[in-house]
Short mmCIF file of C-alpha atoms in Angstrom, two decimals:
data_model
loop_
_atom_site.label_atom_id
_atom_site.label_comp_id
_atom_site.label_asym_id
_atom_site.label_seq_id
_atom_site.Cartn_x
_atom_site.Cartn_y
_atom_site.Cartn_z
CA MET A 1 -60.44 40.36 53.31
CA LYS A 2 -59.47 43.92 52.44
CA MET A 3 -61.59 45.28 49.60
CA LEU A 4 -60.61 48.12 47.30
CA ARG A 5 -63.01 50.83 46.20
CA LEU A 6 -64.49 50.63 42.72
CA LEU A 7 -62.32 52.51 40.26
CA PRO A 8 -63.78 56.05 39.96
CA TRP A 9 -63.90 56.03 36.16
CA LEU A 10 -66.17 52.98 36.24
CA ALA A 11 -68.82 54.79 38.24
CA LEU A 12 -68.56 57.84 36.01
CA GLY A 13 -68.86 55.80 32.84
CA CYS A 14 -71.65 53.41 33.74
CA GLY A 15 -74.54 55.74 33.12
CA LEU A 16 -75.84 55.66 36.69
CA ALA A 17 -77.11 59.23 36.54
CA SER A 18 -77.91 59.24 32.84
CA PRO A 19 -81.52 60.14 31.90
CA VAL A 20 -81.30 57.71 28.99
CA PHE A 21 -82.29 54.73 31.12
CA ALA A 22 -85.05 56.53 33.00
CA GLU A 23 -86.69 57.75 29.81
CA GLN A 24 -86.68 54.39 28.03
CA SER A 25 -90.02 52.60 27.99
CA ALA A 26 -90.97 49.14 26.88
CA ALA A 27 -92.15 49.10 23.28
CA PRO A 28 -94.58 46.37 22.22
CA ALA A 29 -92.10 44.96 19.72
CA ARG A 30 -89.21 44.86 22.16
CA PRO A 31 -87.91 41.26 22.29
CA ASN A 32 -88.09 39.06 25.33
CA VAL A 33 -84.88 37.40 26.52
CA LEU A 34 -84.40 33.83 27.73
CA PHE A 35 -80.95 33.86 29.34
CA ILE A 36 -79.69 30.35 30.16
CA VAL A 37 -76.49 29.70 32.13
CA VAL A 38 -75.21 26.13 32.46
CA ASP A 39 -72.62 25.50 35.16
CA ASP A 40 -69.26 23.84 34.34
CA LEU A 41 -70.37 22.68 30.87
CA ARG A 42 -67.30 22.18 28.70
CA ASP A 43 -67.27 21.47 24.96
CA TRP A 44 -68.58 17.91 25.38
CA VAL A 45 -71.80 18.66 23.54
CA GLY A 46 -72.92 16.89 20.40
CA TYR A 47 -72.73 19.73 17.90
CA LEU A 48 -69.14 20.57 18.91
CA GLY A 49 -67.98 16.98 18.41
CA ARG A 50 -65.38 17.12 21.17
CA HIS A 51 -66.43 13.86 22.84
CA PRO A 52 -68.08 11.17 20.70
CA GLN A 53 -70.23 9.88 23.56
CA ALA A 54 -71.79 13.17 24.61
CA LYS A 55 -75.58 12.93 24.30
CA THR A 56 -77.12 16.38 24.16
CA PRO A 57 -80.10 16.25 21.79
CA ASN A 58 -81.69 19.40 23.19
CA LEU A 59 -78.57 21.54 22.98
CA ASP A 60 -78.08 20.20 19.48
CA ARG A 61 -81.59 21.14 18.39
CA LEU A 62 -81.17 24.58 19.93
CA ALA A 63 -77.94 25.01 17.97
CA ALA A 64 -79.84 23.94 14.84
CA ARG A 65 -82.24 26.84 15.36
CA GLY A 66 -79.63 29.57 15.51
CA VAL A 67 -75.92 30.37 15.60
CA ALA A 68 -73.65 28.20 17.76
CA PHE A 69 -70.19 29.59 18.43
CA THR A 70 -67.53 26.90 18.15
CA ARG A 71 -64.78 29.09 19.62
CA ALA A 72 -66.33 30.88 22.59
CA TYR A 73 -64.17 31.34 25.68
CA ALA A 74 -64.70 32.35 29.29
CA ALA A 75 -63.31 35.54 30.77
CA SER A 76 -62.03 33.29 33.55
CA PRO A 77 -62.00 29.50 34.15
CA SER A 78 -63.59 29.92 37.58
CA CYS A 79 -67.26 30.38 38.43
CA ASN A 80 -67.22 33.63 40.39
CA PRO A 81 -64.91 35.75 38.19
CA SER A 82 -66.47 34.39 35.00
CA ARG A 83 -70.05 35.14 36.00
CA ALA A 84 -69.15 38.48 37.53
CA ALA A 85 -67.40 39.48 34.30
CA VAL A 86 -70.32 38.52 32.05
CA LEU A 87 -72.99 40.10 34.24
CA THR A 88 -71.13 43.32 35.06
CA GLY A 89 -69.36 43.78 31.73
CA LEU A 90 -66.03 44.19 33.52
CA ARG A 91 -63.09 41.83 33.10
CA PRO A 92 -61.34 40.26 36.10
CA PHE A 93 -58.22 42.34 35.54
CA THR A 94 -60.38 45.49 35.73
CA THR A 95 -62.20 44.62 38.96
CA GLY A 96 -59.67 42.46 40.80
CA VAL A 97 -62.25 39.66 41.11
CA TYR A 98 -59.93 36.77 40.30
CA GLU A 99 -61.31 33.79 42.22
CA ASN A 100 -64.30 32.22 43.94
CA ASP A 101 -63.39 33.59 47.37
CA THR A 102 -63.79 37.24 46.33
CA ASP A 103 -67.16 38.92 46.91
CA TRP A 104 -67.73 40.80 43.67
CA ARG A 105 -70.73 42.57 45.25
CA GLU A 106 -68.36 44.68 47.31
CA VAL A 107 -66.69 45.91 44.13
CA VAL A 108 -69.44 46.52 41.57
CA PRO A 109 -72.68 48.33 42.48
CA PRO A 110 -75.99 46.76 41.38
CA GLU A 111 -76.75 49.59 38.94
CA MET A 112 -73.98 48.41 36.61
CA THR A 113 -75.16 44.86 36.02
CA LEU A 114 -76.96 43.32 33.06
CA PRO A 115 -80.21 42.58 34.94
CA SER A 116 -80.31 46.16 36.26
CA THR A 117 -79.76 47.57 32.79
CA PHE A 118 -82.72 45.61 31.42
CA ARG A 119 -84.86 46.49 34.43
CA ARG A 120 -84.24 50.22 33.92
CA ALA A 121 -85.18 49.76 30.27
CA GLY A 122 -88.66 48.59 31.22
CA TYR A 123 -88.21 44.82 31.35
CA HIS A 124 -89.71 42.52 33.95
CA VAL A 125 -86.53 40.84 35.22
CA SER A 126 -86.90 37.39 36.78
CA GLY A 127 -84.28 34.85 37.76
CA ALA A 128 -83.82 31.39 39.19
CA GLY A 129 -80.93 29.07 39.93
CA LYS A 130 -77.25 29.89 39.84
CA ILE A 131 -76.85 33.07 37.80
CA TYR A 132 -74.18 34.78 39.85
CA HIS A 133 -71.74 32.72 41.87
CA THR A 134 -73.14 33.95 45.17
CA ALA A 135 -75.91 31.95 46.77
CA TYR A 136 -78.42 34.79 46.98
CA PRO A 137 -79.09 37.60 44.47
CA ARG A 138 -79.09 41.31 45.19
CA ARG A 139 -82.74 42.30 45.31
CA ALA A 140 -82.12 45.64 43.60
CA GLU A 141 -81.34 43.86 40.34
CA TRP A 142 -84.50 41.75 40.05
CA ASP A 143 -88.25 42.13 40.04
CA GLU A 144 -88.50 38.61 41.40
CA TYR A 145 -86.19 35.67 42.05
CA PHE A 146 -86.86 32.03 42.86
CA ASP A 147 -85.17 31.69 46.24
CA GLU A 148 -86.13 28.16 47.16
CA LYS A 149 -83.08 25.92 47.31
CA PRO A 150 -84.21 22.33 47.75
CA ARG A 151 -81.48 19.87 48.69
CA ASN A 152 -80.59 17.54 45.85
CA PRO A 153 -81.13 13.80 46.49
CA ARG A 154 -78.00 11.74 47.09
CA PRO A 155 -77.11 8.32 45.69
CA THR A 156 -77.19 5.28 47.90
CA GLU A 157 -73.79 4.25 46.51
CA GLN A 158 -71.58 7.30 46.15
CA GLN A 159 -68.37 6.84 44.19
CA GLY A 160 -65.14 8.80 44.35
CA ALA A 161 -64.15 7.84 47.89
CA GLY A 162 -60.67 9.16 48.59
CA THR A 163 -61.00 11.84 45.91
CA ARG A 164 -62.74 15.19 45.65
CA ILE A 165 -64.53 14.12 42.46
CA LYS A 166 -67.84 12.65 43.66
CA PHE A 167 -70.40 10.91 41.43
CA GLY A 168 -73.20 8.39 41.62
CA ALA A 169 -76.65 7.46 40.28
CA ILE A 170 -79.78 8.66 42.09
CA ASP A 171 -82.86 6.46 42.24
CA GLU A 172 -85.32 9.17 43.30
CA ASP A 173 -87.68 11.02 40.94
CA GLU A 174 -85.86 13.68 38.96
CA ARG A 175 -88.56 16.17 39.97
CA MET A 176 -86.76 16.28 43.33
CA MET A 177 -83.67 17.76 41.70
CA ARG A 178 -82.98 21.45 42.28
CA ASP A 179 -82.48 22.13 38.59
CA TYR A 180 -85.84 20.55 37.78
CA GLN A 181 -87.58 22.89 40.21
CA VAL A 182 -85.69 25.91 38.90
CA VAL A 183 -86.94 25.06 35.41
CA ASP A 184 -90.47 24.61 36.80
CA TYR A 185 -90.32 28.20 38.04
CA ALA A 186 -89.01 29.41 34.69
CA ILE A 187 -91.83 27.62 32.87
CA ARG A 188 -94.37 29.40 35.07
CA GLN A 189 -92.74 32.71 34.14
CA LEU A 190 -93.02 31.92 30.44
CA GLU A 191 -96.71 31.11 30.85
CA GLN A 192 -97.63 34.45 32.44
CA THR A 193 -99.09 37.41 30.54
CA ARG A 194 -97.47 40.79 31.19
CA ASP A 195 -97.54 44.30 29.83
CA GLN A 196 -93.73 44.36 29.95
CA PRO A 197 -91.19 42.41 27.94
CA LEU A 198 -89.55 39.62 29.92
CA PHE A 199 -85.90 39.08 30.79
CA LEU A 200 -85.76 35.60 32.30
CA ALA A 201 -82.44 34.29 33.64
CA VAL A 202 -82.23 30.56 34.36
CA GLY A 203 -79.20 28.95 35.96
CA ILE A 204 -78.81 25.19 35.55
CA GLN A 205 -76.25 23.94 38.08
CA LYS A 206 -75.38 20.55 36.61
CA PRO A 207 -72.90 19.35 35.44
CA HIS A 208 -71.26 21.02 38.44
CA LEU A 209 -69.94 18.61 41.07
CA PRO A 210 -71.09 16.38 42.65
CA TRP A 211 -72.23 14.36 39.65
CA PHE A 212 -75.32 12.98 41.36
CA VAL A 213 -78.08 12.65 38.76
CA PRO A 214 -80.89 10.15 38.16
CA ARG A 215 -79.81 6.69 37.10
CA LYS A 216 -81.41 6.91 33.66
CA TYR A 217 -78.77 9.46 32.66
CA PHE A 218 -75.97 7.14 33.75
CA ASP A 219 -77.64 4.39 31.74
CA LEU A 220 -77.24 6.54 28.62
CA HIS A 221 -73.47 6.10 29.01
CA PRO A 222 -72.60 2.43 29.72
CA LEU A 223 -69.38 2.20 31.69
CA GLU A 224 -67.87 -0.47 29.46
CA GLU A 225 -68.14 1.86 26.47
CA ILE A 226 -66.66 4.99 28.06
CA GLN A 227 -63.80 6.62 26.16
CA LEU A 228 -61.19 8.62 28.05
CA PRO A 229 -60.27 12.09 26.80
CA PRO A 230 -57.07 12.49 24.74
CA HIS A 231 -54.03 12.48 27.02
CA GLN A 232 -50.36 11.64 26.91
CA ASP A 233 -47.71 10.86 29.48
CA GLY A 234 -45.37 13.71 30.30
CA ASP A 235 -47.77 16.36 29.00
CA LEU A 236 -46.65 18.80 31.69
CA ASP A 237 -42.94 18.45 30.92
CA ASP A 238 -42.81 21.58 28.74
CA VAL A 239 -45.27 23.61 30.84
CA PRO A 240 -43.79 26.42 32.99
CA GLY A 241 -43.95 26.32 36.78
CA GLU A 242 -47.17 28.26 37.35
CA GLY A 243 -49.01 26.17 34.75
CA ARG A 244 -47.84 22.97 36.44
CA ARG A 245 -48.87 24.31 39.85
CA LEU A 246 -52.38 25.09 38.63
CA ALA A 247 -52.68 21.65 37.05
CA LEU A 248 -51.55 19.69 40.08
CA GLN A 249 -52.74 21.83 43.01
CA TRP A 250 -55.80 19.73 43.85
CA GLY A 251 -54.16 16.32 43.45
CA ASP A 252 -57.26 15.04 41.66
CA HIS A 253 -55.63 13.19 38.78
CA GLU A 254 -53.33 11.10 40.93
CA ALA A 255 -56.21 10.22 43.26
CA ILE A 256 -58.57 9.26 40.42
CA VAL A 257 -55.99 7.14 38.62
CA GLU A 258 -54.82 5.36 41.77
CA ALA A 259 -58.44 4.57 42.65
CA GLY A 260 -59.08 3.19 39.16
CA LEU A 261 -62.03 5.56 38.69
CA TRP A 262 -61.13 7.52 35.55
CA LYS A 263 -63.81 5.94 33.35
CA GLN A 264 -66.37 6.08 36.14
CA ALA A 265 -65.73 9.79 36.61
CA VAL A 266 -66.05 10.48 32.89
CA GLN A 267 -69.33 8.55 32.95
CA GLY A 268 -70.56 10.72 35.83
CA TYR A 269 -69.73 13.93 34.00
CA LEU A 270 -71.37 12.74 30.76
CA ALA A 271 -74.46 11.68 32.72
CA SER A 272 -74.65 15.10 34.38
CA ILE A 273 -74.37 16.81 31.01
CA SER A 274 -77.25 14.68 29.70
CA PHE A 275 -79.35 15.67 32.72
CA ALA A 276 -78.60 19.37 32.17
CA ASP A 277 -79.45 18.91 28.50
CA ALA A 278 -82.86 17.50 29.46
CA MET A 279 -83.53 20.59 31.59
CA VAL A 280 -82.65 22.82 28.64
CA GLY A 281 -85.09 20.78 26.57
CA ARG A 282 -87.88 21.41 29.08
CA LEU A 283 -87.21 25.15 28.88
CA ILE A 284 -87.21 25.26 25.08
CA ASP A 285 -90.38 23.17 24.87
CA ALA A 286 -92.12 25.54 27.29
CA LEU A 287 -91.03 28.57 25.28
CA ASP A 288 -92.32 26.95 22.10
CA ARG A 289 -95.73 26.43 23.75
CA SER A 290 -95.89 30.02 24.95
CA PRO A 291 -97.04 33.15 23.12
CA LEU A 292 -93.49 34.49 23.55
CA ARG A 293 -91.94 32.04 21.10
CA ASP A 294 -91.69 34.31 18.06
CA ASN A 295 -90.35 37.34 19.92
CA THR A 296 -87.79 35.87 22.32
CA ILE A 297 -84.01 35.98 22.07
CA ILE A 298 -82.38 32.83 23.45
CA CYS A 299 -78.85 33.22 24.76
CA LEU A 300 -77.28 30.07 26.24
CA TRP A 301 -73.74 29.91 27.61
CA SER A 302 -71.63 28.10 30.17
CA ASP A 303 -69.41 29.93 32.63
CA HIS A 304 -66.28 28.01 31.54
CA GLY A 305 -65.03 24.57 30.56
CA TRP A 306 -63.67 21.64 32.54
CA SER A 307 -60.84 19.14 32.37
CA LEU A 308 -61.11 15.42 33.06
CA GLY A 309 -57.50 14.27 33.12
CA GLU A 310 -56.03 16.14 30.17
CA LYS A 311 -52.64 17.51 31.23
CA GLU A 312 -53.02 15.52 34.47
CA HIS A 313 -55.63 18.09 35.52
CA TRP A 314 -59.24 17.97 36.71
CA ARG A 315 -61.75 20.77 37.22
CA LYS A 316 -61.39 24.27 35.81
CA PHE A 317 -58.80 26.67 37.30
CA ALA A 318 -56.29 26.61 34.43
CA LEU A 319 -55.76 28.51 31.17
CA TRP A 320 -55.84 25.74 28.58
CA GLU A 321 -58.44 24.98 25.92
CA ASN A 322 -60.54 22.52 27.89
CA GLU A 323 -60.89 24.81 30.90
CA THR A 324 -61.67 28.02 29.01
CA ARG A 325 -63.80 26.88 26.04
CA SER A 326 -67.51 27.31 26.55
CA PRO A 327 -70.63 26.47 24.54
CA MET A 328 -72.53 29.60 23.45
CA ILE A 329 -75.72 29.54 21.37
CA TRP A 330 -77.84 32.44 20.12
CA VAL A 331 -81.30 32.29 18.60
CA VAL A 332 -82.55 35.72 17.50
CA PRO A 333 -85.91 35.75 15.66
CA GLY A 334 -85.61 37.33 12.24
CA MET A 335 -81.82 37.54 12.42
CA THR A 336 -79.87 34.35 13.07
CA PRO A 337 -79.67 31.80 10.25
CA ALA A 338 -80.74 28.34 11.33
CA GLY A 339 -78.02 25.84 12.15
CA VAL A 340 -75.05 27.88 10.95
CA PRO A 341 -71.99 27.59 13.24
CA CYS A 342 -69.74 30.57 13.80
CA GLU A 343 -66.03 29.73 13.77
CA ARG A 344 -64.86 33.17 14.90
CA THR A 345 -63.07 33.40 18.24
CA VAL A 346 -65.01 35.39 20.81
CA ASP A 347 -65.22 35.51 24.57
CA LEU A 348 -68.20 35.72 26.87
CA MET A 349 -67.65 39.43 27.45
CA SER A 350 -69.72 39.78 24.28
CA VAL A 351 -72.93 38.66 26.03
CA TYR A 352 -73.81 41.93 27.84
CA PRO A 353 -73.28 44.32 24.90
CA THR A 354 -74.91 41.96 22.39
CA LEU A 355 -78.10 41.65 24.44
CA CYS A 356 -78.28 45.42 24.82
CA ASP A 357 -77.66 45.85 21.10
CA LEU A 358 -80.39 43.39 20.13
CA ALA A 359 -82.92 44.84 22.58
CA GLY A 360 -82.33 48.45 21.50
CA ILE A 361 -80.88 49.42 24.87
CA GLU A 362 -77.90 51.73 25.08
CA THR A 363 -74.89 49.74 26.26
CA PRO A 364 -73.49 51.31 29.45
CA ALA A 365 -70.15 53.01 28.89
CA HIS A 366 -68.32 50.81 31.38
CA VAL A 367 -68.97 47.56 29.47
CA GLU A 368 -65.71 46.19 28.07
CA GLY A 369 -66.94 43.55 25.63
CA ALA A 370 -67.99 43.98 22.01
CA SER A 371 -71.35 43.09 20.49
CA VAL A 372 -71.35 40.08 18.16
CA ARG A 373 -74.49 41.23 16.35
CA SER A 374 -72.63 41.23 13.03
CA LEU A 375 -71.71 37.56 13.54
CA LEU A 376 -75.28 36.66 14.40
CA ARG A 377 -76.41 38.06 11.05
CA ASP A 378 -73.49 36.55 9.15
CA PRO A 379 -71.42 33.97 11.07
CA THR A 380 -68.68 34.24 8.44
CA ALA A 381 -68.26 38.02 8.84
CA ALA A 382 -64.82 39.40 9.64
CA TRP A 383 -63.86 39.50 13.31
CA GLU A 384 -60.47 40.71 14.49
CA GLN A 385 -60.63 40.49 18.28
CA PRO A 386 -59.23 37.43 20.08
CA ALA A 387 -60.65 35.89 23.24
CA ILE A 388 -58.89 36.77 26.48
CA SER A 389 -59.11 34.61 29.61
CA THR A 390 -57.67 35.47 33.02
CA TYR A 391 -57.07 33.28 36.04
CA LEU A 392 -55.58 34.87 39.16
CA PHE A 393 -53.46 38.00 39.14
CA LYS A 394 -51.49 38.61 35.92
CA ASN A 395 -52.14 35.16 34.44
CA HIS A 396 -53.69 35.67 30.99
CA SER A 397 -54.35 33.62 27.86
CA VAL A 398 -55.02 35.01 24.37
CA ARG A 399 -56.90 32.75 21.94
CA THR A 400 -57.25 33.36 18.20
CA GLU A 401 -58.60 30.96 15.60
CA ALA A 402 -55.10 29.56 15.08
CA TRP A 403 -53.16 30.16 18.31
CA ARG A 404 -53.21 30.23 22.09
CA TYR A 405 -50.63 32.31 23.93
CA THR A 406 -50.46 32.30 27.73
CA ARG A 407 -48.27 34.40 29.99
CA TYR A 408 -48.14 33.91 33.75
CA TYR A 409 -47.42 36.47 36.45
CA ASP A 410 -43.81 35.28 36.73
CA GLY A 411 -43.07 35.47 33.00
CA GLY A 412 -43.65 31.80 32.18
CA GLU A 413 -45.13 31.31 28.71
CA GLU A 414 -47.04 28.80 26.60
CA LEU A 415 -47.77 28.95 22.87
CA TYR A 416 -49.85 26.36 21.00
CA ASP A 417 -50.66 25.94 17.34
CA GLU A 418 -54.34 25.08 17.75
CA ARG A 419 -54.82 23.87 14.18
CA ALA A 420 -51.90 21.46 14.18
CA ASP A 421 -52.04 20.64 17.89
CA PRO A 422 -55.64 20.90 19.20
CA ASN A 423 -54.73 18.97 22.36
CA GLU A 424 -52.03 21.50 23.24
CA TRP A 425 -49.33 18.89 23.64
CA ARG A 426 -46.39 20.92 22.30
CA ASN A 427 -45.46 24.24 23.88
CA LEU A 428 -43.78 26.39 21.20
CA ALA A 429 -43.11 29.45 23.36
CA ALA A 430 -39.33 28.93 23.44
CA ASP A 431 -39.00 28.12 19.71
CA PRO A 432 -37.27 31.01 17.86
CA ALA A 433 -39.39 30.31 14.77
CA PHE A 434 -42.53 31.54 16.54
CA GLN A 435 -41.30 34.69 18.28
CA THR A 436 -43.09 37.01 15.84
CA ILE A 437 -46.41 35.27 16.42
CA LYS A 438 -45.84 35.38 20.16
CA ALA A 439 -45.13 39.12 19.99
CA GLU A 440 -48.32 39.75 17.99
CA LEU A 441 -50.43 37.85 20.47
CA SER A 442 -48.82 39.43 23.53
CA ALA A 443 -49.95 42.85 22.27
CA TRP A 444 -53.47 41.85 23.33
CA LEU A 445 -52.47 41.29 26.98
CA PRO A 446 -53.85 43.89 29.40
CA LYS A 447 -51.62 46.88 30.00
CA GLN A 448 -52.66 47.14 33.64
CA ASP A 449 -53.95 44.58 36.15
CA HIS A 450 -56.09 45.51 39.12
CA PRO A 451 -54.48 44.33 42.36
CA ASP A 452 -55.85 41.11 43.78
CA LEU A 453 -58.55 41.84 46.35
CA VAL A 454 -57.37 38.90 48.45
CA ALA A 455 -54.13 39.43 50.33
CA PRO A 456 -51.27 36.94 49.84
CA GLY A 457 -51.74 33.96 52.10
CA GLU A 458 -55.47 34.58 52.58
CA ARG A 459 -56.68 32.88 49.40
CA ARG A 460 -59.11 30.02 50.07
CA GLN A 461 -59.82 27.32 47.51
CA ILE A 462 -63.57 27.33 47.01
CA ASP A 463 -64.99 25.04 44.34
CA ASP A 464 -68.71 25.69 44.26
#
């Protein structure tokens, strides 16, 4: 893979040589940060109401404590570019990190990342689980990191044979699960006494595939009661060529339907969400028992959404609502009202600058997102910026409260009225009545796209 050098203006603007960071010291009142990343969690959580059978009591009670964004969107519907964007503050079209097979570490130096920024500001920075997409963290960014990677138990009867969507109930103790042990580590961090404020990053890998979780979580979702997501025949008929290619490239939908496993797969995903929710509950309970409770910012987000048969598509890797929408919850002591949703449309590029803003740390100049502090104080405050999601080179989607506009590298377009058509069943891009709206939304598309760091023909599909 041929890598390009980091754009010179990024290095100049990131504050690497600035004395500001070196001179900052930890003040007693500086807030701690509990930074929770859930892998592949779409909008099937109770408080969002997107699937009536989602059982997420812990996410719901966390949302009831602060501000839950109902229209938060990923910078990219793929693990690596999404996480790299949030943690570096740089969008995929700025870095050229477009997919899972690109090593973002060869593009962005450690000094520019969110953990490094908090570490320079005097925080003790700890992490565990999947924070970045890569298997191992860069040591320069962390004071300590939980490196142990126990192998998850496997079910005795695995389902999904003949498909890439694997699921099944585990009969071993849930304490054997990797996520359980990651949370154990995080709990130990919360229990320690330090002279520094704490930045604790916790990555919960479920509901990422395979959907192998303890049986009790499957039992929460009886198979005979499972409801399929909204779908309609011929949904791809008005989608341009690149959109259809992205939807069908894995062949998952045909395989699942032919095997008669659609409901079973939905059950597996719901069960995995419920397991992840239980791990979030363990974290929140531990924080509430700790002396850090009243001075800790909680920021929870998922790297992107997922699709389970809508538009004949499974997984992420597409620019529609289900693949790009992400839960995001903020609890900021003394600031966020309890249980007030925010309906404004934001993207996850807001995470880095908002955390800096709330902690009193100067946001590095290279960071491209905008702080949502004003929305945390008043979730109904004005907000003019749309959410922008990118998947692969020159494929972008612009999401406002009312519309989604997508343009692909080859000029193909999609336009959806999200209020009248929340399932995105009718593409209005070719309708003359909506050309003004399309022009207004297209003004938000990037003016320049970094070349793809992977040469044509070398791209490898990596779903992990």
